[in-house]
Amino acid sequence: MRAIVEAGFISLSRNGVEGTTTRHIAEIAGVSVGSLYEYFANKEEIFDAMHQHVVAEVVDMVQPRIPELVRMEIRPLVAELLYRFRDLLERDDGRYLRYMSYAAYFAPRNQLEPINRMLMNLLVQYVMHHPDLTRLGNLPAMGFIMINGGIFTVIRHLTDPHPTVAFDDLVRGLGDMVGYFVEGELARGP
Amino acid sequence: MRAIVEAGFISLSRNGVEGTTTRHIAEIAGVSVGSLYEYFANKEEIFDAMHQHVVAEVVDMVQPRIPELVRMEIRPLVAELLYRFRDLLERDDGRYLRYMSYAAYFAPRNQLEPINRMLMNLLVQYVMHHPDLTRLGNLPAMGFIMINGGIFTVIRHLTDPHPTVAFDDLVRGLGDMVGYFVEGELARGP
DNA sequence: CATTTGTTCGGATTCAATTCGGATATGGCC
DNA sequence: GGCCATATCCGAATTGAATCCGAACAAATG
């Protein structure tokens, strides 16, 4: 069962979505096709399990570190999150990255929710630890932008076969984006 | 042929990716299954054609207006682009939006390239019309962030069945993000 | 040992994508 | 009009993948 999900990632990485058949998965996992259906009702459920696995990894990576993250300056915080995120995605020959770049295909409904909630939570905690930030308006909207913009920009950059910008520049850019925004908003306020 | 591509959007909108079979497409288009293959080598090519169609629409929407867009202030410019983009995506019951929410992923090659290039072009022209902006560092990286972040954030917001933030707030937020960034960078420079 | 329970298997079934040979329409030419 | 060339269309037949199912096997229990 663990092996099947594992095999799913491997096959996806090797053969892409279309090329990933139940046969392949079964073969890689070292079981017969019929056995897949002992654990999963259909192929979709295998992908679901893979999805949950990735989501859980991301959450586990950040969640326990929220207390320390909350104490950091904005730009280093952004950088820290992005680098960690990249490392996770590139682990095992980009296994998770491959999955992610197809994710919406499998999970039509918003199944990145747990990650979203966790990051929103981080944002709220962060603001509470930096009292001057409470003057920022419309936190939900800014959170939505930063979280989604950040995640997709990184995925898109990592999947780009010929990136025109370096990842480091991307990280610095995103950090500045957030940093300047906060500084700008605070400077404007009364 | 036009009807087939059209049917593709309709079926995708009605049945999702998995549910979109050649039968459906043929039926909606009012032709037989066999006829599809007179025009397209396989189903994938139909999706490709749909893709090109959307991309062309987006480019046609912005490209001719670059001369006037280039004269606008940053925040109104961002707002203008985003609202237009939304309107396009929501046209015909969100036909293009549906497509986009899948396309962003399952286009293995970067087939959003024309849009990227066009927006990069807009960015460059914009900077040339606002000489003080030439002091901004790392334009490619910032362009990458703004373009990708913007596109995906909007798509993600529009596909969210229960958005927690209003589209107007999103637009204002993205505008501020870019605006404050530029102002911040300029204030820092010598 | 007989029976139950759980696990694995590989063939049978179903359904969608694609192919193909023939049918039908169109339009230029006598 | 009649005739052919070409383009277009059709839908039954093929192929291959997903899924189902009942037999085989093994371990556990009485």
Coordinates of C-alpha atoms in Angstrom, one line a residue, chain B residues 66-178:
Chain B
I66 CA 0.0 48.3 -25.5
P67 CA 0.6 51.9 -26.8
E68 CA -2.1 53.3 -24.5
L69 CA -1.5 50.9 -21.6
V70 CA 2.1 52.1 -21.5
R71 CA 1.0 55.6 -20.6
M72 CA -1.0 54.6 -17.6
E73 CA -0.1 54.7 -13.9
I74 CA 1.0 51.4 -12.4
R75 CA -2.0 50.6 -10.2
P76 CA -4.6 51.4 -12.8
L77 CA -2.7 49.5 -15.4
V78 CA -2.6 46.4 -13.2
A79 CA -6.3 46.8 -12.5
E80 CA -7.1 47.2 -16.1
L81 CA -5.2 44.1 -17.1
L82 CA -6.7 42.0 -14.4
Y83 CA -10.3 43.0 -15.0
R84 CA -10.0 42.4 -18.7
F85 CA -8.4 39.1 -18.0
R86 CA -11.2 38.2 -15.7
D87 CA -13.9 39.2 -18.2
L88 CA -12.3 37.1 -20.9
L89 CA -12.1 34.1 -18.7
E90 CA -15.7 34.4 -17.6
R91 CA -17.1 34.9 -21.1
D92 CA -19.5 32.2 -22.2
D93 CA -20.1 30.8 -18.7
G94 CA -16.5 30.5 -17.8
R95 CA -15.6 28.4 -20.8
Y96 CA -12.1 29.6 -21.0
L97 CA -11.7 29.7 -17.3
R98 CA -12.5 26.0 -17.1
Y99 CA -10.0 25.3 -19.7
M100 CA -7.3 27.4 -18.1
S101 CA -7.7 25.8 -14.7
Y102 CA -6.6 22.6 -16.3
A103 CA -4.3 24.0 -19.0
A104 CA -2.0 25.7 -16.7
Y105 CA -0.9 22.2 -15.7
F106 CA -1.3 19.7 -18.4
A107 CA 0.5 21.8 -21.0
P108 CA 3.7 20.0 -20.5
R109 CA 5.6 22.3 -22.7
N110 CA 5.3 25.9 -21.8
Q111 CA 2.6 26.8 -24.1
L112 CA 1.7 30.0 -22.3
E113 CA 4.8 31.4 -23.8
P114 CA 3.1 33.8 -26.2
I115 CA 1.3 35.4 -23.3
N116 CA 4.5 35.6 -21.4
R117 CA 6.4 37.1 -24.2
M118 CA 3.7 39.7 -24.8
L119 CA 3.5 40.7 -21.2
M120 CA 7.3 40.9 -20.9
N121 CA 7.2 43.1 -24.0
L122 CA 4.6 45.3 -22.3
L123 CA 6.8 45.5 -19.3
V124 CA 9.8 46.5 -21.2
Q125 CA 7.9 49.1 -23.2
Y126 CA 6.4 50.4 -20.0
V127 CA 9.8 50.9 -18.4
M128 CA 11.0 52.7 -21.5
H129 CA 8.1 55.2 -21.2
H130 CA 8.9 55.9 -17.6
P131 CA 12.6 56.7 -17.6
D132 CA 12.9 56.7 -13.8
L133 CA 12.0 53.0 -13.8
T134 CA 15.1 52.1 -15.7
R135 CA 16.8 52.2 -12.3
L136 CA 14.9 49.1 -11.3
G137 CA 17.1 46.1 -10.9
N138 CA 16.4 42.6 -12.3
L139 CA 13.5 43.2 -14.5
P140 CA 13.3 39.7 -15.8
A141 CA 12.8 38.2 -12.4
M142 CA 10.2 40.8 -11.4
G143 CA 8.4 40.3 -14.6
F144 CA 8.4 36.6 -14.1
I145 CA 6.9 37.0 -10.6
M146 CA 4.3 39.5 -11.6
I147 CA 3.2 37.7 -14.7
N148 CA 3.0 34.2 -13.2
G149 CA 1.9 35.3 -9.8
G150 CA -0.8 37.5 -11.4
I151 CA -2.1 34.9 -13.8
F152 CA -2.3 32.1 -11.4
T153 CA -3.6 34.1 -8.5
V154 CA -6.5 35.3 -10.7
I155 CA -7.3 31.8 -12.1
R156 CA -7.2 30.4 -8.7
H157 CA -9.4 33.0 -7.3
L158 CA -12.0 32.7 -10.1
T159 CA -12.1 28.9 -9.7
D160 CA -12.5 29.0 -6.0
P161 CA -16.1 28.0 -5.3
H162 CA -16.2 29.9 -2.0
P163 CA -13.8 32.8 -2.4
T164 CA -12.9 34.4 0.9
V165 CA -11.8 37.6 -0.6
A166 CA -13.5 39.8 -3.2
F167 CA -12.0 40.1 -6.6
D168 CA -11.8 43.9 -6.2
D169 CA -9.6 43.4 -3.1
L170 CA -7.4 41.0 -5.1
V171 CA -6.9 43.6 -7.8
R172 CA -6.2 46.3 -5.4
G173 CA -3.8 44.0 -3.5
L174 CA -1.9 43.0 -6.6
G175 CA -1.7 46.6 -7.8
D176 CA -0.3 47.7 -4.4
M177 CA 2.1 44.9 -4.5
V178 CA 3.6 46.1 -7.7

